[in-house]
PDB file of C-alpha atoms in Angstrom:
ATOM      1  CA  GLU A 359      -2.212  17.295  -2.275  1.00 82.00           C
ATOM      2  CA  ILE A 360      -4.364  15.608  -0.052  1.00 88.00           C
ATOM      3  CA  VAL A 361      -2.913  14.516   3.373  1.00 92.00           C
ATOM      4  CA  LEU A 362      -4.707  11.852   5.755  1.00 95.00           C
ATOM      5  CA  THR A 363      -4.764  11.656   8.918  1.00 97.00           C
ATOM      6  CA  GLN A 364      -5.387   9.093  11.787  1.00 98.00           C
ATOM      7  CA  SER A 365      -6.411   8.948  14.683  1.00 95.00           C
ATOM      8  CA  PRO A 366      -5.364   7.726  17.454  1.00 96.00           C
ATOM      9  CA  ALA A 367      -1.599   6.265  17.266  1.00 97.00           C
ATOM     10  CA  THR A 368      -2.670   4.219  19.738  1.00 97.00           C
ATOM     11  CA  LEU A 369      -5.595   2.152  20.618  1.00 96.00           C
ATOM     12  CA  SER A 370      -5.359  -0.300  23.107  1.00 96.00           C
ATOM     13  CA  LEU A 371      -8.482  -2.277  24.290  1.00 96.00           C
ATOM     14  CA  SER A 372      -9.462  -5.957  25.743  1.00 96.00           C
ATOM     15  CA  PRO A 373     -10.295  -8.901  23.326  1.00 96.00           C
ATOM     16  CA  GLY A 374     -14.385  -8.530  22.541  1.00 96.00           C
ATOM     17  CA  GLU A 375     -14.048  -4.392  22.783  1.00 97.00           C
ATOM     18  CA  ARG A 376     -15.030  -2.165  19.940  1.00 97.00           C
ATOM     19  CA  ALA A 377     -12.264   0.073  18.476  1.00 97.00           C
ATOM     20  CA  THR A 378     -13.199   2.491  16.218  1.00 98.00           C
ATOM     21  CA  LEU A 379     -10.581   4.071  14.418  1.00 98.00           C
ATOM     22  CA  SER A 380     -10.659   7.332  12.346  1.00 98.00           C
ATOM     23  CA  CYS A 381      -9.473   8.505   8.839  1.00 98.00           C
ATOM     24  CA  ARG A 382      -9.842  12.296   8.165  1.00 97.00           C
ATOM     25  CA  ALA A 383      -8.564  13.838   4.385  1.00 95.00           C
ATOM     26  CA  SER A 384      -7.647  17.824   4.599  1.00 94.00           C
ATOM     27  CA  GLN A 385     -10.033  17.935   1.400  1.00 92.00           C
ATOM     28  CA  SER A 386     -12.832  15.870   0.198  1.00 92.00           C
ATOM     29  CA  VAL A 387     -12.007  12.170  -1.416  1.00 90.00           C
ATOM     30  CA  GLY A 388     -15.255  11.563  -1.810  1.00 88.00           C
ATOM     31  CA  SER A 389     -16.054   7.638  -1.896  1.00 87.00           C
ATOM     32  CA  SER A 390     -12.035   6.506  -2.994  1.00 89.00           C
ATOM     33  CA  LEU A 391     -11.504   5.635   0.752  1.00 94.00           C
ATOM     34  CA  ALA A 392      -9.732   2.321   2.002  1.00 97.00           C
ATOM     35  CA  TRP A 393      -8.653   0.510   4.935  1.00 98.00           C
ATOM     36  CA  TYR A 394      -5.701  -2.120   5.288  1.00 98.00           C
ATOM     37  CA  GLN A 395      -4.207  -4.015   7.820  1.00 98.00           C
ATOM     38  CA  GLN A 396      -0.894  -4.865   8.347  1.00 98.00           C
ATOM     39  CA  LYS A 397       0.164  -7.382  11.502  1.00 97.00           C
ATOM     40  CA  PRO A 398       3.640  -7.411  12.376  1.00 94.00           C
ATOM     41  CA  GLY A 399       6.780  -8.805  10.159  1.00 94.00           C
ATOM     42  CA  GLN A 400       3.957  -8.725   7.558  1.00 97.00           C
ATOM     43  CA  ALA A 401       2.671  -7.351   4.155  1.00 98.00           C
ATOM     44  CA  PRO A 402      -0.417  -4.666   4.128  1.00 98.00           C
ATOM     45  CA  ARG A 403      -3.307  -6.619   3.380  1.00 98.00           C
ATOM     46  CA  LEU A 404      -6.712  -5.226   1.712  1.00 98.00           C
ATOM     47  CA  LEU A 405      -9.826  -4.503   3.859  1.00 98.00           C
ATOM     48  CA  ILE A 406     -12.384  -2.153   3.472  1.00 97.00           C
ATOM     49  CA  TYR A 407     -12.197  -0.544   0.069  1.00 96.00           C
ATOM     50  CA  GLY A 408     -14.940   2.494  -1.319  1.00 94.00           C
ATOM     51  CA  VAL A 409     -15.628   3.725   1.819  1.00 95.00           C
ATOM     52  CA  SER A 410     -17.459   0.244   3.429  1.00 96.00           C
ATOM     53  CA  ASP A 411     -16.607  -2.813   1.417  1.00 97.00           C
ATOM     54  CA  ARG A 412     -15.033  -5.476   2.325  1.00 97.00           C
ATOM     55  CA  ALA A 413     -12.529  -7.141   0.393  1.00 96.00           C
ATOM     56  CA  THR A 414     -12.579 -10.595   0.293  1.00 95.00           C
ATOM     57  CA  GLY A 415     -12.247 -13.089   3.023  1.00 95.00           C
ATOM     58  CA  ILE A 416     -12.487 -10.179   5.538  1.00 97.00           C
ATOM     59  CA  PRO A 417     -14.613 -10.761   8.485  1.00 97.00           C
ATOM     60  CA  ALA A 418     -17.765  -9.213   8.960  1.00 97.00           C
ATOM     61  CA  ARG A 419     -16.829  -7.545  11.836  1.00 97.00           C
ATOM     62  CA  PHE A 420     -15.011  -4.970  10.617  1.00 98.00           C
ATOM     63  CA  SER A 421     -16.444  -2.281   8.695  1.00 98.00           C
ATOM     64  CA  GLY A 422     -15.645   1.359   7.104  1.00 97.00           C
ATOM     65  CA  SER A 423     -18.280   4.731   6.782  1.00 97.00           C
ATOM     66  CA  GLY A 424     -17.794   7.912   6.257  1.00 96.00           C
ATOM     67  CA  SER A 425     -17.911  10.461   3.537  1.00 93.00           C
ATOM     68  CA  GLY A 426     -16.558  13.642   2.250  1.00 92.00           C
ATOM     69  CA  THR A 427     -13.624  14.202   5.116  1.00 95.00           C
ATOM     70  CA  ASP A 428     -14.580  12.339   7.739  1.00 96.00           C
ATOM     71  CA  PHE A 429     -13.767   7.873   7.595  1.00 97.00           C
ATOM     72  CA  THR A 430     -14.158   5.390  10.156  1.00 98.00           C
ATOM     73  CA  LEU A 431     -13.050   1.906  10.256  1.00 98.00           C
ATOM     74  CA  THR A 432     -14.913  -0.092  12.976  1.00 98.00           C
ATOM     75  CA  ILE A 433     -13.893  -3.599  14.802  1.00 97.00           C
ATOM     76  CA  SER A 434     -17.203  -4.691  16.522  1.00 97.00           C
ATOM     77  CA  SER A 435     -15.676  -6.895  18.841  1.00 96.00           C
ATOM     78  CA  LEU A 436     -11.964  -7.201  18.942  1.00 97.00           C
ATOM     79  CA  GLU A 437     -10.177 -10.991  18.387  1.00 97.00           C
ATOM     80  CA  PRO A 438      -6.445 -11.783  19.484  1.00 96.00           C
ATOM     81  CA  GLU A 439      -6.012 -11.765  15.487  1.00 96.00           C
ATOM     82  CA  ASP A 440      -6.371  -7.830  14.981  1.00 97.00           C
ATOM     83  CA  VAL A 441      -3.537  -6.742  16.924  1.00 97.00           C
ATOM     84  CA  ALA A 442      -2.227  -4.641  13.896  1.00 97.00           C
ATOM     85  CA  THR A 443      -1.494  -1.386  12.714  1.00 98.00           C
ATOM     86  CA  TYR A 444      -3.972  -0.087   9.955  1.00 98.00           C
ATOM     87  CA  TYR A 445      -3.708   1.768   7.582  1.00 98.00           C
ATOM     88  CA  CYS A 446      -6.280   3.998   5.439  1.00 97.00           C
ATOM     89  CA  GLN A 447      -5.463   5.436   1.636  1.00 96.00           C
ATOM     90  CA  GLN A 448      -7.122   7.674  -0.962  1.00 93.00           C
ATOM     91  CA  ARG A 449      -6.924   8.368  -4.585  1.00 88.00           C
ATOM     92  CA  SER A 450      -9.188  10.903  -4.993  1.00 81.00           C
ATOM     93  CA  ASN A 451      -6.665  13.002  -7.323  1.00 76.00           C
ATOM     94  CA  TRP A 452      -4.852  10.039  -8.550  1.00 77.00           C
ATOM     95  CA  PRO A 453      -2.351   9.523  -9.834  1.00 78.00           C
ATOM     96  CA  PRO A 454      -0.997  10.504  -6.950  1.00 81.00           C
ATOM     97  CA  VAL A 455      -2.284   7.993  -3.897  1.00 88.00           C
ATOM     98  CA  ALA A 456      -1.610   9.105  -0.013  1.00 90.00           C
ATOM     99  CA  PHE A 457      -1.899   6.711   2.686  1.00 94.00           C
ATOM    100  CA  GLY A 458      -2.300   7.683   6.371  1.00 96.00           C
ATOM    101  CA  PRO A 459       0.170   7.642   9.249  1.00 97.00           C
ATOM    102  CA  GLY A 460      -1.673   4.491  10.694  1.00 97.00           C
ATOM    103  CA  THR A 461      -3.255   3.073  13.792  1.00 98.00           C
ATOM    104  CA  LYS A 462      -1.640   0.577  15.763  1.00 98.00           C
ATOM    105  CA  VAL A 463      -4.433  -1.788  17.725  1.00 97.00           C
ATOM    106  CA  ASP A 464      -2.823  -3.695  20.643  1.00 95.00           C
ATOM    107  CA  ILE A 465      -4.805  -6.109  22.738  1.00 91.00           C
TER     108      ILE A 465
ATOM    109  CA  GLN B1199      -5.447 -15.972  -7.781  1.00 88.00           C
ATOM    110  CA  VAL B1200      -2.959 -13.459  -8.305  1.00 92.00           C
ATOM    111  CA  GLN B1201       0.576 -13.518  -6.749  1.00 96.00           C
ATOM    112  CA  LEU B1202       3.638 -11.070  -6.408  1.00 96.00           C
ATOM    113  CA  GLN B1203       7.245 -11.660  -5.281  1.00 97.00           C
ATOM    114  CA  GLU B1204       9.395  -9.577  -5.106  1.00 98.00           C
ATOM    115  CA  SER B1205      13.276  -9.953  -5.421  1.00 97.00           C
ATOM    116  CA  GLY B1206      16.207  -7.858  -5.585  1.00 95.00           C
ATOM    117  CA  PRO B1207      20.233  -7.546  -3.373  1.00 95.00           C
ATOM    118  CA  GLY B1208      19.602  -7.025   0.145  1.00 94.00           C
ATOM    119  CA  LEU B1209      22.555  -4.283   0.372  1.00 97.00           C
ATOM    120  CA  VAL B1210      23.036  -1.537  -1.318  1.00 97.00           C
ATOM    121  CA  GLU B1211      26.210   1.059  -1.043  1.00 97.00           C
ATOM    122  CA  PRO B1212      25.315   4.650  -0.846  1.00 96.00           C
ATOM    123  CA  SER B1213      25.173   6.480  -4.102  1.00 94.00           C
ATOM    124  CA  GLN B1214      24.842   3.565  -6.305  1.00 95.00           C
ATOM    125  CA  THR B1215      21.340   1.822  -8.235  1.00 95.00           C
ATOM    126  CA  LEU B1216      18.553   0.233  -6.036  1.00 96.00           C
ATOM    127  CA  SER B1217      17.052  -2.403  -8.089  1.00 97.00           C
ATOM    128  CA  LEU B1218      14.156  -4.958  -7.713  1.00 98.00           C
ATOM    129  CA  THR B1219      12.181  -7.035  -9.340  1.00 97.00           C
ATOM    130  CA  CYS B1220       8.191  -8.045  -8.826  1.00 97.00           C
ATOM    131  CA  SER B1221       7.211 -11.577 -10.639  1.00 96.00           C
ATOM    132  CA  VAL B1222       3.554 -12.130 -11.469  1.00 94.00           C
ATOM    133  CA  SER B1223       1.734 -15.084 -11.458  1.00 92.00           C
ATOM    134  CA  GLY B1224      -1.604 -15.776 -11.660  1.00 89.00           C
ATOM    135  CA  ASP B1225      -2.416 -12.558 -13.846  1.00 83.00           C
ATOM    136  CA  SER B1226      -1.148 -11.317 -16.954  1.00 82.00           C
ATOM    137  CA  ILE B1227       0.657  -7.715 -16.644  1.00 85.00           C
ATOM    138  CA  ASN B1228      -1.130  -6.890 -20.199  1.00 83.00           C
ATOM    139  CA  SER B1229      -4.268  -7.188 -18.604  1.00 77.00           C
ATOM    140  CA  GLY B1230      -5.916  -4.018 -18.758  1.00 81.00           C
ATOM    141  CA  GLY B1231      -7.649  -1.972 -15.464  1.00 85.00           C
ATOM    142  CA  TYR B1232      -4.145  -2.662 -13.200  1.00 92.00           C
ATOM    143  CA  TYR B1233      -0.909  -0.459 -12.807  1.00 93.00           C
ATOM    144  CA  TRP B1234       1.663  -2.178 -11.106  1.00 95.00           C
ATOM    145  CA  SER B1235       2.960  -0.789  -8.372  1.00 96.00           C
ATOM    146  CA  TRP B1236       6.181  -0.072  -5.574  1.00 98.00           C
ATOM    147  CA  ILE B1237       5.561   1.116  -2.003  1.00 97.00           C
ATOM    148  CA  ARG B1238       8.196   1.746   0.388  1.00 97.00           C
ATOM    149  CA  GLN B1239       8.251   1.376   4.149  1.00 98.00           C
ATOM    150  CA  HIS B1240      10.827   3.297   6.326  1.00 96.00           C
ATOM    151  CA  PRO B1241      11.385   0.548   8.909  1.00 95.00           C
ATOM    152  CA  GLY B1242       9.070   1.734  12.173  1.00 93.00           C
ATOM    153  CA  LYS B1243       7.200   3.985   9.808  1.00 95.00           C
ATOM    154  CA  GLY B1244       4.012   4.312   7.433  1.00 95.00           C
ATOM    155  CA  LEU B1245       3.688   3.579   3.741  1.00 96.00           C
ATOM    156  CA  GLU B1246       4.944   5.524   0.826  1.00 95.00           C
ATOM    157  CA  TRP B1247       4.027   5.069  -3.006  1.00 95.00           C
ATOM    158  CA  ILE B1248       6.851   5.112  -5.000  1.00 95.00           C
ATOM    159  CA  GLY B1249       5.088   4.666  -8.890  1.00 95.00           C
ATOM    160  CA  TYR B1250       2.723   2.558 -11.281  1.00 94.00           C
ATOM    161  CA  VAL B1251       3.456   1.446 -14.679  1.00 94.00           C
ATOM    162  CA  TYR B1252       0.504   0.520 -16.938  1.00 92.00           C
ATOM    163  CA  TYR B1253       0.702  -2.826 -19.271  1.00 90.00           C
ATOM    164  CA  SER B1254       1.430   0.219 -22.313  1.00 89.00           C
ATOM    165  CA  GLY B1255       4.173   1.608 -20.830  1.00 89.00           C
ATOM    166  CA  SER B1256       3.021   4.436 -19.081  1.00 91.00           C
ATOM    167  CA  THR B1257       4.350   5.639 -15.246  1.00 94.00           C
ATOM    168  CA  TYR B1258       3.769   7.530 -12.814  1.00 93.00           C
ATOM    169  CA  TYR B1259       6.030   8.655  -9.913  1.00 93.00           C
ATOM    170  CA  ASN B1260       5.498  10.209  -6.549  1.00 90.00           C
ATOM    171  CA  PRO B1261       6.580  13.330  -7.003  1.00 87.00           C
ATOM    172  CA  ALA B1262       8.037  13.729  -2.934  1.00 87.00           C
ATOM    173  CA  LEU B1263      10.667  11.113  -3.518  1.00 86.00           C
ATOM    174  CA  LYS B1264      14.058  12.332  -3.192  1.00 81.00           C
ATOM    175  CA  SER B1265      16.015   9.471  -5.058  1.00 82.00           C
ATOM    176  CA  PRO B1266      14.702   9.472  -9.001  1.00 87.00           C
ATOM    177  CA  ALA B1267      13.103   6.051  -9.456  1.00 94.00           C
ATOM    178  CA  THR B1268      12.104   4.548 -13.212  1.00 96.00           C
ATOM    179  CA  VAL B1269       9.101   1.751 -13.089  1.00 96.00           C
ATOM    180  CA  SER B1270       9.287  -0.663 -15.601  1.00 94.00           C
ATOM    181  CA  LEU B1271       7.687  -4.032 -17.790  1.00 90.00           C
ATOM    182  CA  ASP B1272       9.791  -6.769 -18.868  1.00 86.00           C
ATOM    183  CA  THR B1273       9.946  -7.644 -21.767  1.00 72.00           C
ATOM    184  CA  SER B1274       8.539 -11.278 -20.701  1.00 77.00           C
ATOM    185  CA  ARG B1275       5.460  -9.394 -19.268  1.00 77.00           C
ATOM    186  CA  THR B1276       5.602 -11.037 -16.179  1.00 89.00           C
ATOM    187  CA  GLN B1277       7.400  -9.002 -14.440  1.00 94.00           C
ATOM    188  CA  PHE B1278       8.024  -4.909 -13.743  1.00 95.00           C
ATOM    189  CA  SER B1279      11.010  -3.950 -11.875  1.00 96.00           C
ATOM    190  CA  LEU B1280      11.824  -0.654  -9.789  1.00 97.00           C
ATOM    191  CA  LYS B1281      14.988   1.015 -10.352  1.00 97.00           C
ATOM    192  CA  LEU B1282      16.040   3.924  -7.750  1.00 95.00           C
ATOM    193  CA  THR B1283      19.290   5.704  -8.710  1.00 93.00           C
ATOM    194  CA  SER B1284      22.024   7.666  -6.117  1.00 92.00           C
ATOM    195  CA  VAL B1285      20.197   5.834  -3.305  1.00 93.00           C
ATOM    196  CA  THR B1286      20.983   7.184   0.266  1.00 94.00           C
ATOM    197  CA  ALA B1287      20.660   5.779   3.422  1.00 95.00           C
ATOM    198  CA  ALA B1288      17.304   7.305   3.801  1.00 94.00           C
ATOM    199  CA  ASP B1289      16.453   4.781   1.015  1.00 95.00           C
ATOM    200  CA  THR B1290      16.818   1.667   3.639  1.00 97.00           C
ATOM    201  CA  ALA B1291      13.562   0.490   3.761  1.00 97.00           C
ATOM    202  CA  VAL B1292      11.197  -2.845   3.140  1.00 98.00           C
ATOM    203  CA  TYR B1293      10.068  -2.723  -0.693  1.00 98.00           C
ATOM    204  CA  TYR B1294       6.406  -4.161  -1.815  1.00 98.00           C
ATOM    205  CA  CYS B1295       4.840  -4.876  -5.126  1.00 98.00           C
ATOM    206  CA  ALA B1296       1.795  -4.513  -5.726  1.00 97.00           C
ATOM    207  CA  ARG B1297      -1.418  -4.540  -8.300  1.00 96.00           C
ATOM    208  CA  PHE B1298      -3.575  -1.147  -8.148  1.00 95.00           C
ATOM    209  CA  ASP B1299      -6.873  -1.752  -9.569  1.00 93.00           C
ATOM    210  CA  MET B1300      -8.047   1.475 -11.592  1.00 90.00           C
ATOM    211  CA  VAL B1301     -11.578   0.667 -10.733  1.00 90.00           C
ATOM    212  CA  TRP B1302     -11.225   0.861  -6.651  1.00 91.00           C
ATOM    213  CA  GLY B1303      -7.974   2.967  -6.348  1.00 92.00           C
ATOM    214  CA  VAL B1304      -6.770   0.119  -4.358  1.00 95.00           C
ATOM    215  CA  PHE B1305      -3.807  -1.930  -3.689  1.00 97.00           C
ATOM    216  CA  ASP B1306      -4.486  -5.722  -4.003  1.00 94.00           C
ATOM    217  CA  PRO B1307      -2.460  -8.030  -3.481  1.00 96.00           C
ATOM    218  CA  TRP B1308       0.559  -7.321  -1.890  1.00 98.00           C
ATOM    219  CA  GLY B1309       4.041  -9.065  -2.660  1.00 98.00           C
ATOM    220  CA  GLN B1310       5.755 -10.348   1.135  1.00 97.00           C
ATOM    221  CA  GLY B1311       8.250  -7.426   0.897  1.00 97.00           C
ATOM    222  CA  ALA B1312      11.770  -7.076   0.413  1.00 98.00           C
ATOM    223  CA  LEU B1313      14.126  -5.425   2.542  1.00 98.00           C
ATOM    224  CA  VAL B1314      17.000  -2.974   1.408  1.00 98.00           C
ATOM    225  CA  THR B1315      19.716  -1.455   3.435  1.00 97.00           C
ATOM    226  CA  VAL B1316      21.639   1.409   1.869  1.00 96.00           C
ATOM    227  CA  SER B1317      24.791   0.656   3.380  1.00 95.00           C
ATOM    228  CA  SER B1318      28.559   0.949   2.752  1.00 93.00           C
TER     229      SER B1318
END
């Protein structure tokens, strides 16, 4: 079973600052890593797939990087609407999939 | 564009069966390449995958679930459903349906979610 851990648990920043969120896997997941954004009271939304590809309609300030076991979601310049919890997810050992515990971003 | 919408009772008694339906519009459940999925989120907690169904009827489930789950296709092929038997208070959660893309291994899109409370 592949376990995902995310850090930090909470990130408090100011508008315009850069946010760096980390996701670490207990074993290599190759390029099968995705990120989701969940705003308060809403369903999750796909942000990034295949480590670094932005989903349709996702602003360019969101970017993903990494490989193997260490991955990063970067928000280059925080906007107030980016307040949300961000989850990473892998499917390397599909059919089971796993989500990370999430990082909450506050402004 | 594809849209998913959950429906079902918001309150279920302990030991009973939780039943939810996901209505799919803008896409066909019969199109290959996607698994139709259920995910839940306990209050204030993270996301937990429950299970998938493919258009062929093949299913996969999270082995860590304590309450047995069944995901199935509706004969109309415009809906799929979730049943959890012998539920307890620990099954209280927001339940989401989502389409799982087999190529990229991602859930997209998601339904808006349905809160189900297990209580007598």
